[in-house]
Amino acid sequence: MSSDAARQLIARSNRLGSDPKNTNYAGGNTSAKGTDTDPVTGEDVELMWVKGSGGDLGTLTEQGLAVLRLDRLRSLVNVYPGLDREDDMVAAFDYTLHGKGGAAPSIDTAMHGLVEAAHVDHLHPDSGIAIATAVDGEELTGKIFGDTVVWVPWRRPGFQLGLDIAAIKAENPQAIGCILGGHGITAWGDSSDETEERSLWIINTAADYITAHGKPEPFGPALDGYGALPEAERRAKAAALAPTIRGLASVDKPQVGSFSDAEVVLDFLASANHPRLGALGTSCPDHFLRTKVKPLILDLPATASVEDSIARLTELHEQYRADYRAYYDTHATADSPAMRGADPAIVLIPGVGMFSFGGNKQTARVAGEFYINAINVMRGAESLSTYSPISDAEKFNIEYWALEEAKLQRMPKPKSHASRVAFVTGAASGIGKAIAARLAAEGACVVIADLDLAKAQAAAAELGSTDVAIGVQVNVTDEAQVQAGLDAAVLAFGGVDIVVNNAGLSLSKPLLETTEADWDLQHNVMAKGSFLVSKAAARILIDQKLGGDVIYISSKNSVFAGPNNIAYSATKADQAHQVRLLAVELGEHGVKVNGINPDGVVRGSGIFASGWGANRAKTYGIEEDDLGKFYAQRTILKREVLPENVANAVAVLTGPDLSHTTGLHIPVDAGVAAAFVR
């Protein structure tokens, strides 16, 4: 990238996109026009660099830009077939690309190319959309900005909107930008700095006007009984409701959840007008494509019991699905894509907060952020006027737009564990860490539960952001800590689908040297700990009604009588039988329960490093450093068992290929005949 214009564009985009008051995640687009050398002719050629489809301004790089020849782009005006066929113009953009072209051009490319300005910003600021969605938005635009900013009536993004804005700029030479009805803002300038200044001036002027002239209670008076619960109480209620809500949001397709009890959400739900405003839905296309047309709102006060709330949510969900089906049937045509799903993406609980859903954690989290944007928009519009979003018909035309459908079809196929949430105990090291890494690599969200919080958080950070993994402190022998860890899981990701009972320790002693404390410690951590984790997790799995998997990392010692490990082997046998018992009991809920019997995993093992390895080596009369090789030589395959081998078995058992397998113990021991399950 040799153009100064393009470099300035990226810097401007990153500054604008890094501040949420300017635009939402992946919302809006920016452009710059300039010249570069045509490698074919060696002559200067006029180009436009514009943020490509699906990119985010705050993190935009050169690879996220589409690069087009300006002369060819503007020549498309001559072949534009009219509004009925404007979608054809998106494919025509491919014939205007310069070189390899970079990112795919977005639907807004025409807006940038046809406007006679060196630099253009199109943004989705809350303050600007508040004006754009007010019932008297055109009048407000004139009152706030005079003739410096021009009102543009709602039109779906596309080639015609680009022509409209180009004409408005030409007819209003004094204007620096426009308010797009129901949508956002656009600004232009002769330089990158000037355009950025104008964009910010429009955003800040709108915000300042709302602050100075807005009503003190835009959402109406406080609604009795709907105020925010104390933090601990509302988060406990959120954790209790989360599995049921996730199940309701996943009837058509499994979803990952995200929870927010941000003050803006709680204040909205505590106000008298929230039912009316929520029913109107969002307006900006970026908003409702992420949040669906409207949220599901529980119509009970904050003090309602968990049981009453669940019963009412179930009723409201049935009505929501019926309403969404009616919305689809009313507006669909013979050419419309099939209905994608009738479950809500946003669920609002008065006094508690907001649950948002998507195919992965980032999508779920961003959906919630977009609804917060929508609340801010409604507040601004209601402060000055009356909130009046675009019609359901227009929303449908965008939600089921052929171009939007094509964009969805281009998305990569989900990985095997996408939309699943795994809770792995003892996962900060050794086998547990390998399991967590493998499940995350397969697309799962992972909760790393470990006795050592710092190590759990560090292991989670190795896997990626908190959209991928979190670390929590859990002593599996403590019922309260187990519940707290699972509560953290459901608040982070909406629920739990995979539970791996991996936490363990071992002491190698013969019978006469094994103390009562030795026995109790090992049975508390593994037998009792697995029981406590499985019991608490089963409640979540049952409430979700999505099935799930419980995995026990047992041991070949659960069936093999080795020397000097009475306490360890006995508790492993206990775990092995828990697998069989729970497979029978949880099967009616679609929950599979299986076990894995590894042989000694020496490398990377916390158990072996803590003294077990030295004791076992002494038992067998070998050096501790040779223990892995010793174990390998006694196997049929002569292979050492590694943490990754156990992780592979977990991935297979919890993946799509063994959907009909439960109550199974898989040996991962390289072949120990004495431990064959029979």
mmCIF file of C-alpha atoms in Angstrom, residues 36 38 50 159 195 220 290 304 315 355 358 453 471 484 503 524 587 620:
data_model
loop_
_atom_site.group_PDB
_atom_site.id
_atom_site.type_symbol
_atom_site.label_atom_id
_atom_site.label_comp_id
_atom_site.label_asym_id
_atom_site.label_seq_id
_atom_site.Cartn_x
_atom_site.Cartn_y
_atom_site.Cartn_z
ATOM 1 C CA ASP A 36 -1.491 5.353 -7.406
ATOM 2 C CA ASP A 38 -1.108 1.452 -12.557
ATOM 3 C CA VAL A 50 -13.000 1.679 1.267
ATOM 4 C CA PHE A 159 -26.643 1.870 -5.174
ATOM 5 C CA THR A 195 -13.684 14.545 7.373
ATOM 6 C CA GLY A 220 -40.991 7.381 31.735
ATOM 7 C CA ARG A 290 -27.606 -8.776 15.343
ATOM 8 C CA ALA A 304 -40.701 -12.701 40.952
ATOM 9 C CA GLU A 315 -45.148 -18.944 27.777
ATOM 10 C CA PHE A 355 -29.019 -12.301 27.972
ATOM 11 C CA GLY A 358 -25.230 -16.081 18.970
ATOM 12 C CA LEU A 453 -6.981 -19.270 40.217
ATOM 13 C CA GLY A 471 -10.418 -19.378 34.360
ATOM 14 C CA ALA A 484 -19.907 -20.811 42.097
ATOM 15 C CA ALA A 503 -9.301 -32.959 38.798
ATOM 16 C CA ASN A 524 -12.737 -36.379 48.471
ATOM 17 C CA GLY A 587 -29.954 -40.704 29.495
ATOM 18 C CA TYR A 620 9.179 -50.515 39.906
#
